[in-house]
Amino acid sequence: MAPPAADLVIVFRGSARTKQGAIDAEAQYTHLMETIKKGGLTAVGRRGTRDGQVLIFIKAPDTLLAQLVQAERYRDFVNGVPSYTLPNVARDYGSDPLSPAERIRFTHTYVVTSPTDDGLGIAPGVAEWSRVESIMALHDRAFNEHWIKSWTSKKLGVGFSDDDLDGIKNQFGEQLALYFAFLSFYTKSLIVPVALGLASFWLSKPFNPYYSASVCVWSVIFVEWWRIKQRSISIRWGSFGSEKVQLRRSQFKGANDSNDEHDDTSFPWWKREGRILASLPVIAVFATALTGLLTTIFVVEAFVTQLYTGPAVRYVSLTPTAMFLLLVPRLVGFYQTYATRLTGWENHVHEVNYEKSLAYKTFAMSSIVAFGGLYLSAFVYVPFGEQILQLVQQTFFTSPTARSSSVTDEKIASIKDAKKVLNPDRLKNQVFAYLITNQVIGEFLEVGVPSLLRFLGWAKERAAETEVGKKGLKKVGFNDEKTDATGAGTVSEQEKRFLDDVRSQVALPAYDVFGGSPVSLVLFHSILPAIPSRWYFDTVGALVNNWVEIRGDAIKIATYGRRPLPRRTDTIGSWMEILTFLTWQGALVNSALVYLFYRGTTDPVKDAEFIAEPLSTSFERTLRAAIFPAALIALSTSHAWLVVRAVVRHILVRAVWRGSQGAVKLAKCEKDVKKGWLRTVGGAAEITASSGVNVKVAEAAAGDLQGVKGTAPGVVGVPAAFWEVDEGLSEVRRGSKAL
């Protein structure tokens, strides 16, 4: 596998609106190039995609890469990361060469790491490098073409072999490979709930408690099994325990050069915790605004459209959809900007803590969008729909003008009968919309729209070239770029094609491995244990969605986004904790829904007892007879979930992990490295063929022996001859004669 043409590309903003700004830009560019070259890297600048933008191409020489590899091995050893050899044993690059992902990762880590940890400290967001917009790696077009062709035309399943995952790891790093391993494992595990769902469809009624409990237990098994699976994969790749090694972020602002998260002299812990607490009211404001917006959309969709019969009634039914598409994404995007700023303000020392804090903030808002409508339908619309419908009617449609122009008498008369007005299939339709419709639309927006825009851009470019050719004009653009400032010679055709490809990649958005699609996937999985018992085919939809998601993500990575920067990791990060939380939440919601709606009928929502109550008493009775008991059952389920998880984890550790190839390999490498270290301490110990250590007693100095004798235990009055007489054997023989 050939190394990349350039290990990294730094996008530098050189444009300025004032003369002083131009002077500052020139000074910073000069300082940047000097820092890069003094760090042992090769660098050269080229024009970017717009005026004033500079693309700095960086390549690390092999000698520097060897030093970076050795430095990482020493850090791993010091931090207790399992290794197969001691760090003083040189790596054999003949049998174990650096992969493209390793070259990029070592170079990128060296560039962005703080000088405190022997890096260059060049990163976006650092005050010293305010004009550095981004740092990116270049795609390997040949590999991407082969990868997409293989996964879209030859590989029709969802399982990945070790060679498949190793190929992704060698090209994009452990983090992305681990994500695809998780996606494959999750998709294959869906076979169990699919079988349960199909069986329940034919053999039972909706909201069946046995089916619901089975899916909840399956979700616990899935999460705990994946916890072991990712451990085995990271051991095979040699990245297990790599999260222990944390380098200081260049964006961290501390009083000294400490790399310790708990060093209060650098940045006091209480100050960081205070900033985290200070961000909670901001998050609460956005969450309240989003909840209010979703509730308004819900009321308009569920009730106003049922009552309104005035002018433009057809367009009123489209109002909720228009509100959701126009307002919700803008509010979420606005919040994400503030969440990123707040997380940076918290001033985390290490990147993993920064990403964890940002992931929790992202999940808080994404979960409201994902679950808001479903929970409103399940716990508000169905139990209290009649009262809310009457309230909406009295608020908006009770005036004489409203009665005559907006609501018919037949509609008002029917409000008293909730069974005729309320839609008993609303919850099922919403689950279907989330699992199927939203995923189809999302894939189209992420893959279909970029493909269409790319085709239109290509067609427009071809049309422009044709028009230029007809008029006999010279094409003006980057083709006239010179190799140097004097314009001594023109750029070769090969270099032109290379630069055009690089500029097209610079224009692409950055790809976040555990953001975007992975966020949707985690939330998507959480729907299965939360509301599985209303529509049994949701697991089939999840299976089909994952099959498409695997190929869609590959296409997005290879075509519509920048190359993901490799990162060494042994877990899917904070999303593992979020996935565990969602599994617990799903069990609570599921148990409450089963209690509320399971009646053993084909239409349990419509036949729920609290809906059939008279209007004047149903609200109070619903709270007393339905909502409060459902909350108690959910609380009991929470405790049961903890017990089930403990049992499942206990069984899986013994049945799957102990004695596995990963466990044996981990234990062996740790023992071998410790034995190798003992051999280097100067002959103080002899390593035997077994797992033990034979201590060889050497000649000791008189002072040492005197010190040892001084610590010997004893009893006052016992003579030294006491240790010379052994009566044990004679006593044993005496007992034998007596027999």
XYZ file of C-alpha atoms in Angstrom:
739
model
C 0.000 0.000 0.000
C 1.658 3.191 -1.233
C 2.140 6.129 1.140
C 0.053 9.244 0.487
C 1.399 12.021 -1.748
C 1.252 14.348 1.259
C 0.688 13.331 4.854
C -1.301 16.454 5.753
C -2.644 19.669 4.255
C -3.021 22.799 6.387
C -5.630 25.261 5.118
C -4.309 28.755 5.853
C -6.372 31.955 5.511
C -4.117 34.633 4.074
C -6.726 37.172 3.007
C -7.019 40.465 4.881
C -9.161 43.599 4.652
C -6.631 46.038 6.082
C -2.960 46.711 5.567
C -2.175 45.682 9.129
C -4.119 42.486 8.597
C -2.021 41.725 5.507
C 1.163 42.311 7.497
C -0.073 39.998 10.267
C -1.039 37.312 7.738
C 2.423 37.403 6.138
C 4.139 37.273 9.516
C 2.040 34.355 10.731
C 2.554 32.407 7.498
C 6.315 32.904 7.733
C 6.311 31.867 11.394
C 4.152 28.830 10.561
C 6.483 27.607 7.808
C 9.527 28.125 10.052
C 7.893 26.139 12.875
C 6.988 23.278 10.541
C 10.453 23.051 8.999
C 12.242 23.387 12.340
C 10.129 20.449 13.510
C 11.751 18.289 10.843
C 8.822 18.276 8.395
C 8.871 19.077 4.698
C 6.359 21.788 3.737
C 5.369 23.784 0.668
C 2.528 26.227 0.010
C 0.152 26.356 -2.970
C -2.865 28.443 -3.910
C -6.172 27.356 -2.420
C -9.745 27.358 -3.636
C -10.142 31.150 -3.335
C -8.033 34.279 -3.321
C -5.866 34.571 -0.247
C -6.218 30.914 0.758
C -3.019 28.887 0.966
C -2.726 25.110 1.088
C 0.381 23.989 2.979
C 1.384 20.451 2.028
C 3.262 18.564 4.763
C 5.245 15.364 4.521
C 7.169 13.674 7.317
C 10.522 12.039 6.506
C 10.990 8.415 7.433
C 13.563 9.201 10.115
C 11.160 11.509 11.932
C 8.351 8.965 11.681
C 10.606 6.330 13.241
C 11.296 8.702 16.135
C 7.578 9.404 16.590
C 6.819 5.675 16.597
C 9.476 5.058 19.238
C 8.211 7.944 21.374
C 4.689 6.510 21.315
C 5.973 3.095 22.347
C 7.695 4.630 25.362
C 4.517 6.511 26.314
C 2.507 3.318 26.003
C 4.895 1.433 28.257
C 4.910 4.147 30.898
C 1.097 4.375 30.914
C 0.566 0.609 31.119
C -0.703 -0.011 27.583
C -0.336 -3.735 26.746
C 2.489 -4.331 24.289
C 4.038 -7.351 22.620
C 7.623 -6.158 22.973
C 9.618 -3.846 25.178
C 9.975 -0.312 23.847
C 13.761 -0.691 23.625
C 13.298 -3.407 20.979
C 13.270 -1.658 17.605
C 10.289 -2.143 15.309
C 11.004 -4.233 12.243
C 9.652 -2.059 9.432
C 10.506 -4.743 6.889
C 7.893 -7.160 8.230
C 5.706 -4.511 9.890
C 5.735 -1.345 7.745
C 3.773 1.766 8.594
C 0.292 1.825 7.085
C -1.048 4.996 5.420
C -3.276 5.582 8.448
C -0.298 5.329 10.811
C 1.746 7.792 8.748
C -1.086 10.313 8.825
C -1.850 9.718 12.517
C 1.742 10.129 13.694
C 2.218 13.248 11.599
C -1.094 14.792 12.644
C -0.515 14.035 16.325
C 2.943 15.572 16.129
C 1.616 18.726 14.453
C -1.374 19.412 16.721
C 0.029 18.249 20.062
C 1.091 20.916 22.517
C 4.818 21.700 22.719
C 4.572 20.487 26.328
C 4.302 16.946 24.922
C 6.978 17.539 22.261
C 4.543 18.561 19.526
C 4.388 21.649 17.339
C 1.114 22.978 18.788
C -0.350 23.942 15.392
C -4.121 23.511 15.490
C -7.300 25.447 14.656
C -8.527 27.449 17.609
C -5.066 28.227 18.994
C -4.514 31.963 19.409
C -0.999 31.801 17.987
C -2.341 30.208 14.785
C -5.557 32.171 14.341
C -5.349 31.919 10.553
C -5.170 28.116 10.443
C -8.663 27.126 9.294
C -8.312 23.349 9.303
C -5.920 20.417 8.989
C -6.878 17.577 6.677
C -5.586 14.432 4.999
C -5.944 13.541 1.321
C -8.004 10.699 -0.062
C -6.491 7.672 -1.746
C -8.719 7.622 -4.832
C -7.603 4.170 -5.961
C -8.412 2.600 -2.602
C -11.753 4.429 -2.355
C -12.818 3.258 -5.794
C -11.955 -0.352 -5.002
C -13.646 -0.080 -1.584
C -16.936 1.300 -2.877
C -17.051 -1.122 -5.788
C -16.440 -4.061 -3.462
C -19.098 -3.079 -0.926
C -21.799 -2.054 -3.402
C -21.504 -4.756 -6.052
C -19.714 -7.744 -4.548
C -20.410 -7.657 -0.817
C -24.146 -8.047 -0.343
C -24.110 -9.106 3.303
C -23.398 -7.125 6.466
C -20.658 -9.208 8.050
C -17.025 -8.122 7.838
C -14.068 -10.470 7.953
C -10.912 -9.613 9.858
C -9.233 -8.742 6.549
C -12.039 -6.279 5.702
C -11.717 -4.491 9.028
C -7.926 -4.552 8.860
C -8.085 -2.897 5.443
C -10.252 -0.070 6.801
C -7.987 0.255 9.842
C -4.860 0.495 7.710
C -6.418 3.173 5.531
C -8.520 5.238 7.962
C -7.405 4.210 11.441
C -8.816 2.231 14.352
C -11.645 4.635 15.153
C -13.427 4.360 11.808
C -12.750 0.625 11.545
C -14.233 0.137 15.014
C -17.330 2.086 13.949
C -17.905 -0.234 10.970
C -17.279 -3.233 13.220
C -19.956 -1.917 15.578
C -22.376 -1.317 12.704
C -21.820 -4.845 11.375
C -22.197 -6.441 14.815
C -25.378 -4.473 15.497
C -26.893 -5.416 12.146
C -26.203 -9.112 12.620
C -27.612 -9.012 16.140
C -30.902 -7.636 14.783
C -31.712 -11.120 13.508
C -32.929 -12.002 17.021
C -35.520 -9.190 17.416
C -36.570 -9.663 13.773
C -37.394 -13.308 14.495
C -39.185 -12.357 17.713
C -41.150 -9.640 15.942
C -42.318 -11.869 13.106
C -43.312 -14.601 15.543
C -45.226 -12.123 17.714
C -46.990 -10.692 14.683
C -48.566 -14.044 13.949
C -48.982 -15.388 17.479
C -49.830 -12.430 19.736
C -51.492 -9.037 19.995
C -49.859 -5.581 20.066
C -48.015 -4.512 23.222
C -47.385 -8.115 24.184
C -45.416 -8.095 27.469
C -43.409 -11.214 26.616
C -42.209 -9.751 23.341
C -41.399 -6.435 24.994
C -39.428 -8.085 27.789
C -37.545 -10.238 25.261
C -36.465 -7.221 23.218
C -35.342 -5.369 26.362
C -33.232 -8.345 27.457
C -31.826 -8.604 23.922
C -30.768 -4.955 24.030
C -28.868 -5.556 27.288
C -27.161 -8.631 25.832
C -26.248 -6.700 22.694
C -24.600 -3.827 24.584
C -22.668 -6.089 26.970
C -21.591 -8.445 24.183
C -20.328 -5.520 22.117
C -18.370 -4.320 25.130
C -16.442 -7.608 24.992
C -16.292 -7.618 21.201
C -14.634 -4.214 20.958
C -12.117 -5.306 23.582
C -11.162 -8.347 21.486
C -10.860 -6.258 18.314
C -8.667 -3.632 19.973
C -6.390 -6.341 21.399
C -5.919 -7.811 17.918
C -5.015 -4.354 16.585
C -2.732 -3.552 19.501
C -4.759 -0.493 20.529
C -6.266 -1.869 23.747
C -5.657 0.575 26.576
C -4.626 3.374 24.212
C -7.112 5.738 25.854
C -4.754 5.785 28.852
C -2.269 7.777 26.791
C -3.540 11.336 26.586
C -1.590 14.236 25.130
C -2.253 17.822 26.084
C -4.555 19.763 23.757
C -2.988 22.762 22.087
C -6.183 24.700 22.866
C -5.780 24.111 26.612
C -4.881 27.247 28.561
C -3.064 26.439 31.787
C -0.765 28.204 34.198
C 2.084 25.749 33.588
C 3.134 22.915 31.283
C 1.435 20.129 33.247
C -0.310 17.356 31.304
C -2.259 16.116 34.324
C -6.030 16.577 34.248
C -6.024 16.718 38.061
C -3.185 19.216 38.437
C -4.895 22.106 40.206
C -1.833 24.316 39.835
C -2.314 24.392 36.065
C -6.076 24.850 35.949
C -8.131 24.304 39.151
C -10.693 21.532 38.973
C -13.363 23.686 40.594
C -13.019 26.270 37.845
C -13.663 23.663 35.135
C -16.555 22.151 37.067
C -17.963 25.645 37.587
C -17.854 26.284 33.868
C -19.604 22.984 33.200
C -22.333 23.939 35.672
C -22.549 27.400 34.109
C -23.265 25.798 30.732
C -26.264 23.873 32.086
C -28.634 26.895 32.112
C -27.735 27.598 28.482
C -28.467 23.992 27.556
C -31.717 24.162 29.552
C -32.821 27.282 27.656
C -32.248 25.621 24.284
C -33.881 22.384 25.468
C -36.929 24.310 26.721
C -37.189 26.238 23.461
C -36.915 23.050 21.403
C -39.444 21.230 23.596
C -41.864 24.140 23.290
C -41.428 24.212 19.528
C -41.992 20.470 19.172
C -45.026 20.665 21.464
C -46.492 23.483 19.354
C -45.949 21.449 16.202
C -47.510 18.456 17.929
C -50.621 20.408 19.002
C -51.082 21.909 15.541
C -50.675 18.559 13.835
C -52.719 16.447 16.234
C -55.554 18.806 17.148
C -55.781 22.008 15.121
C -55.792 20.135 11.836
C -58.621 17.970 13.210
C -60.769 20.995 14.021
C -60.013 23.569 11.347
C -62.251 23.483 8.261
C -61.957 27.107 7.112
C -60.180 28.673 4.134
C -56.977 27.031 2.834
C -57.655 23.938 4.902
C -55.372 21.897 2.656
C -52.437 24.160 3.392
C -53.090 24.151 7.140
C -52.397 20.411 7.207
C -48.913 21.138 5.811
C -48.116 23.712 8.490
C -46.600 21.251 11.026
C -44.253 19.786 8.409
C -43.176 23.251 7.269
C -42.578 24.356 10.871
C -40.466 21.288 11.578
C -38.325 21.601 8.446
C -37.781 25.346 8.749
C -37.408 25.887 12.495
C -36.083 22.712 14.151
C -32.841 22.337 12.108
C -32.039 26.025 12.568
C -32.528 25.849 16.328
C -30.471 22.656 16.617
C -27.691 24.126 14.458
C -27.676 27.309 16.530
C -27.449 25.219 19.695
C -24.605 23.098 18.289
C -22.564 26.232 17.672
C -23.013 27.343 21.271
C -22.354 23.815 22.565
C -19.003 23.741 20.759
C -18.060 27.130 22.199
C -19.115 26.132 25.708
C -17.117 22.913 25.521
C -14.043 24.835 24.422
C -14.598 27.329 27.246
C -14.546 24.451 29.745
C -10.825 24.179 28.919
C -10.253 20.418 28.956
C -6.675 19.212 29.071
C -7.194 16.117 26.929
C -9.051 15.604 23.675
C -11.011 12.586 24.929
C -12.592 14.631 27.730
C -13.403 17.457 25.334
C -15.112 15.051 22.927
C -17.010 13.345 25.742
C -18.400 16.649 27.010
C -19.412 17.704 23.498
C -21.015 14.313 22.812
C -23.222 14.602 25.896
C -24.342 18.069 24.826
C -25.090 16.841 21.318
C -27.043 13.866 22.608
C -29.142 16.036 24.923
C -30.624 17.971 22.012
C -30.709 15.129 19.476
C -32.659 12.912 21.874
C -35.342 15.584 22.283
C -35.823 15.750 18.521
C -35.846 11.948 18.233
C -38.097 11.097 21.171
C -40.193 14.248 21.617
C -42.974 13.409 19.180
C -43.073 9.722 20.138
C -43.349 10.368 23.857
C -45.944 13.113 23.374
C -48.079 10.689 21.402
C -47.636 7.836 23.878
C -48.025 9.693 27.179
C -50.026 12.804 26.255
C -52.034 12.292 23.084
C -53.494 8.899 23.932
C -54.249 9.329 27.676
C -55.289 13.012 27.582
C -56.136 13.556 23.948
C -59.818 14.239 24.591
C -59.151 16.924 27.185
C -56.498 18.619 25.048
C -58.800 18.508 22.050
C -61.540 20.209 24.027
C -59.073 22.797 25.354
C -57.870 23.611 21.841
C -61.463 23.929 20.666
C -62.403 26.257 23.509
C -59.281 28.374 23.052
C -59.242 28.830 19.276
C -62.658 27.866 17.957
C -65.327 29.054 20.440
C -65.986 32.632 19.252
C -68.968 33.147 16.951
C -66.649 34.107 14.117
C -64.481 31.052 14.593
C -67.522 28.799 14.929
C -69.019 30.002 11.668
C -65.876 30.173 9.576
C -63.431 27.617 10.894
C -65.244 24.726 12.543
C -68.341 22.907 11.443
C -71.107 21.927 13.844
C -70.481 18.276 13.073
C -66.871 18.606 14.158
C -67.812 20.315 17.434
C -70.390 17.654 18.179
C -67.902 14.903 17.618
C -65.384 16.277 20.110
C -67.248 14.545 22.946
C -66.471 11.189 21.421
C -62.707 10.725 21.554
C -62.874 7.376 19.817
C -64.163 9.072 16.665
C -61.902 12.126 16.743
C -58.575 10.806 18.031
C -56.379 8.726 15.783
C -55.643 5.410 17.526
C -52.898 4.607 14.988
C -50.928 7.782 15.596
C -48.244 6.106 17.726
C -47.777 3.295 15.234
C -47.589 5.757 12.344
C -44.986 7.855 14.137
C -42.808 4.828 14.858
C -43.071 3.841 11.211
C -42.214 7.393 10.130
C -39.147 7.494 12.353
C -37.859 4.047 11.467
C -38.592 4.104 7.743
C -39.612 7.468 6.307
C -37.093 9.621 8.189
C -34.249 7.231 7.434
C -35.052 7.187 3.712
C -35.211 10.986 3.651
C -31.979 11.224 5.655
C -30.090 8.910 3.303
C -31.368 10.874 0.319
C -30.220 14.168 1.848
C -26.799 12.752 2.790
C -26.086 10.764 -0.397
C -28.695 11.570 -3.039
C -28.580 15.369 -2.857
C -24.743 15.583 -2.927
C -24.723 13.187 -5.900
C -27.259 15.336 -7.717
C -25.373 18.561 -6.958
C -22.145 16.974 -8.071
C -23.713 15.905 -11.355
C -25.157 19.374 -11.925
C -21.780 20.949 -11.213
C -20.084 18.595 -13.629
C -22.695 19.340 -16.303
C -22.302 23.100 -15.751
C -18.529 22.825 -16.038
C -18.769 20.820 -19.252
C -21.200 23.335 -20.701
C -18.840 26.200 -19.822
C -15.894 24.403 -21.435
C -17.960 23.825 -24.565
C -18.933 27.494 -24.700
C -15.325 28.592 -24.259
C -14.237 26.241 -27.021
C -16.861 27.579 -29.432
C -15.765 31.187 -28.850
C -12.084 30.312 -29.129
C -11.264 31.836 -25.753
C -8.529 30.795 -23.385
C -9.645 29.092 -20.192
C -8.544 31.108 -17.183
C -8.072 29.516 -13.786
C -5.636 27.449 -11.817
C -4.243 26.008 -15.050
C -2.192 29.208 -15.393
C -0.617 28.759 -11.974
C 3.175 29.085 -11.889
C 5.590 26.914 -10.011
C 7.121 29.911 -8.218
C 6.653 33.590 -7.617
C 8.773 34.530 -10.634
C 6.700 32.456 -13.006
C 9.761 30.680 -14.341
C 7.828 27.704 -15.582
C 4.364 26.260 -15.775
C 3.002 23.430 -13.686
C 3.021 19.977 -15.256
C -0.235 18.307 -16.211
C 0.217 15.707 -13.470
C 0.633 18.417 -10.844
C -2.384 20.297 -12.203
C -4.572 17.242 -11.818
C -3.212 16.665 -8.324
C -3.866 20.257 -7.229
C -7.342 20.273 -8.761
C -8.176 17.108 -6.818
C -6.795 18.595 -3.590
C -8.818 21.800 -4.025
C -11.963 19.785 -4.600
C -11.293 17.924 -1.338
C -10.695 21.163 0.554
C -14.184 22.311 -0.462
C -15.737 19.196 1.139
C -17.017 19.156 4.752
C -15.061 17.367 7.461
C -16.333 13.909 8.386
C -16.924 13.265 12.082
C -16.627 9.533 12.756
C -18.858 9.486 15.866
C -21.109 12.365 14.832
C -23.886 12.702 12.269
C -24.797 9.197 11.120
C -23.451 7.463 14.254
C -25.586 9.772 16.413
C -28.654 8.874 14.367
C -27.722 5.189 14.572
C -27.479 5.225 18.382
C -30.806 7.035 18.681
C -32.262 4.702 16.068
C -31.227 1.664 18.122
C -32.801 3.153 21.238
C -36.243 3.164 19.594
C -36.270 -0.647 19.408
C -36.344 -1.375 23.158
C -38.343 1.787 23.885
C -41.369 1.268 21.628
C -41.067 -2.178 20.085
C -44.456 -3.612 20.852
C -46.776 -1.433 18.788
C -45.431 -2.372 15.386
C -43.613 -5.686 15.137
C -41.968 -4.931 11.800
C -39.824 -2.085 13.177
C -36.899 -4.483 13.572
C -37.167 -5.426 9.898
C -36.986 -1.727 9.068
C -33.930 -1.382 11.307
C -32.237 -4.295 9.545
C -32.846 -2.809 6.100
C -31.754 0.636 7.319
C -28.441 -0.699 8.615
C -27.758 -2.536 5.359
C -28.170 0.767 3.536
C -26.306 2.721 6.248
C -23.151 0.633 5.854
C -22.907 1.392 2.156
C -24.141 4.959 2.502
C -21.465 5.789 5.083
C -18.766 4.286 2.877
C -19.920 6.425 -0.062
C -20.064 9.559 2.109
C -16.558 8.975 3.432
C -15.023 8.230 0.045
C -16.886 10.807 -2.045
C -18.716 13.535 -0.150
C -16.455 14.336 2.767
C -12.834 14.866 3.686
C -10.765 11.888 4.613
C -11.285 11.090 8.305
C -8.161 11.759 10.333
C -6.989 8.459 11.862
C -7.200 8.033 15.587
C -6.094 5.145 17.789
C -8.802 4.014 20.187
C -10.136 0.876 21.856
C -13.798 1.846 22.190
C -16.586 3.765 20.479
C -16.088 6.402 23.148
C -18.779 8.170 25.101
C -21.450 6.685 22.823
C -20.958 3.398 24.665
C -22.216 5.051 27.839
C -25.016 6.775 25.946
C -26.050 3.465 24.395
C -26.212 1.883 27.851
C -28.337 4.769 29.112
C -30.733 4.465 26.169
C -31.132 0.754 26.792
C -32.116 1.511 30.390
C -34.474 4.257 29.253
C -36.036 1.930 26.690
C -36.838 -0.643 29.356
C -38.611 1.989 31.473
C -40.676 3.374 28.603
C -41.505 -0.078 27.290
C -42.856 -1.327 30.614
C -45.007 1.794 31.007
C -46.477 1.434 27.515
C -47.263 -2.237 28.031
C -49.105 -1.426 31.262
C -51.067 1.388 29.634
C -52.098 -0.270 26.397
C -51.942 -4.053 26.610
C -55.527 -5.326 26.575
C -55.137 -8.470 24.503
C -57.034 -6.877 21.597
C -56.042 -5.969 18.064
C -56.557 -2.236 18.724
C -55.292 -1.666 22.290
C -54.959 2.126 22.034
C -58.545 2.560 20.945
C -59.775 0.084 23.564
C -57.856 1.574 26.495
C -60.177 1.914 29.483
C -59.166 5.443 30.453
C -60.182 6.762 27.015
C -63.746 5.535 27.368
C -64.385 7.434 30.595
C -66.720 10.488 30.673
C -65.032 13.787 29.916
C -65.486 15.224 33.427
C -63.799 12.341 35.240
C -61.352 10.788 32.750
C -58.482 13.215 33.455
C -58.468 12.509 37.203
C -58.992 8.800 36.717
C -56.279 8.609 34.090
C -53.755 10.067 36.498
C -54.858 7.835 39.355
C -55.490 4.582 37.517
C -53.001 4.766 34.658
C -50.178 7.317 34.811
C -49.153 6.886 38.460
C -49.156 3.050 38.330
C -47.235 3.183 35.037
C -44.595 5.358 36.698
C -44.277 2.882 39.580
C -43.927 -0.006 37.152
C -41.233 1.906 35.266
C -39.384 2.484 38.545
C -39.559 -1.229 39.338
C -38.312 -2.014 35.844
C -35.308 0.210 36.463
C -34.217 -1.992 39.364
C -34.934 -5.139 37.378
C -32.801 -3.793 34.523
C -29.824 -3.402 36.867
C -30.185 -7.007 37.989
C -30.539 -8.308 34.433
C -27.491 -6.376 33.277
C -25.385 -7.723 36.172
C -26.446 -11.304 35.378
C -25.873 -10.896 31.645
C -22.443 -9.340 32.181
C -21.471 -12.124 34.614
C -22.479 -14.846 32.149
C -20.952 -13.238 29.059
C -17.601 -12.605 30.742
C -17.330 -16.302 31.584
C -18.906 -17.707 28.423
C -17.448 -15.350 25.810
C -14.399 -13.536 27.199
C -12.576 -16.003 29.433
C -10.527 -18.402 27.359
C -11.094 -16.424 24.171
C -8.276 -15.657 21.760
C -8.226 -12.027 22.847
C -8.062 -12.826 26.555
C -5.282 -15.364 26.084
C -3.330 -13.000 23.836
C -3.656 -10.131 26.304
C -2.477 -12.208 29.254
C 0.432 -13.662 27.265
C 1.724 -10.339 25.960
C 1.569 -8.734 29.409
C 3.441 -11.647 30.972
C 6.064 -11.790 28.209
C 6.757 -8.061 28.402
C 7.129 -8.191 32.201
C 9.503 -11.141 31.907
C 11.507 -9.266 29.297
C 11.727 -6.272 31.564
C 12.950 -8.432 34.465
C 15.740 -9.752 32.236
C 16.990 -6.212 31.764
C 17.318 -5.324 35.459
C 20.813 -6.773 35.798
C 20.418 -10.497 36.460
C 18.576 -10.186 39.746
C 16.099 -12.811 38.694
C 16.052 -15.825 36.435
C 12.942 -16.404 34.335
C 11.947 -20.057 34.276
C 10.077 -21.841 31.506
C 7.012 -21.830 33.693
C 5.102 -18.775 34.805
C 7.214 -18.425 37.956
C 10.371 -16.510 38.758
C 13.352 -18.114 40.486
C 15.244 -15.621 42.630
C 18.992 -16.307 42.602
C 20.690 -15.477 45.893
C 23.974 -13.757 45.149
C 26.875 -12.816 47.354
C 25.771 -10.017 49.628
C 27.797 -7.430 51.449
C 28.343 -7.762 55.177
C 26.391 -4.634 55.852
C 23.440 -5.996 53.881
C 23.491 -9.281 55.812
C 23.691 -7.458 59.115
C 20.666 -5.468 58.152
C 18.798 -8.634 57.289
C 19.769 -10.325 60.535
C 18.564 -7.336 62.474
C 15.070 -7.859 61.134
C 14.846 -11.606 61.914
C 11.815 -12.502 64.071
C 12.350 -14.573 67.238
C 11.205 -15.405 70.775
C 13.186 -14.279 73.795
C 14.981 -17.169 75.519
C 15.022 -19.636 72.592
C 18.558 -20.932 71.951
C 20.076 -21.135 68.474
C 20.136 -24.961 68.704
C 16.337 -24.885 68.492
C 16.606 -24.631 64.687
C 18.884 -27.697 64.424
C 16.558 -30.444 65.741
C 13.620 -31.716 63.583
C 11.248 -34.138 65.375
C 8.645 -34.248 62.641
C 9.768 -37.378 60.804
C 10.211 -39.465 63.993
C 6.741 -38.428 65.139
C 5.212 -39.519 61.828
C 6.947 -42.923 62.056
C 5.750 -43.413 65.623
C 2.176 -42.910 64.491
C 2.636 -45.450 61.684
C 3.906 -48.127 64.144
C 0.865 -47.633 66.319
C -1.360 -48.566 63.324
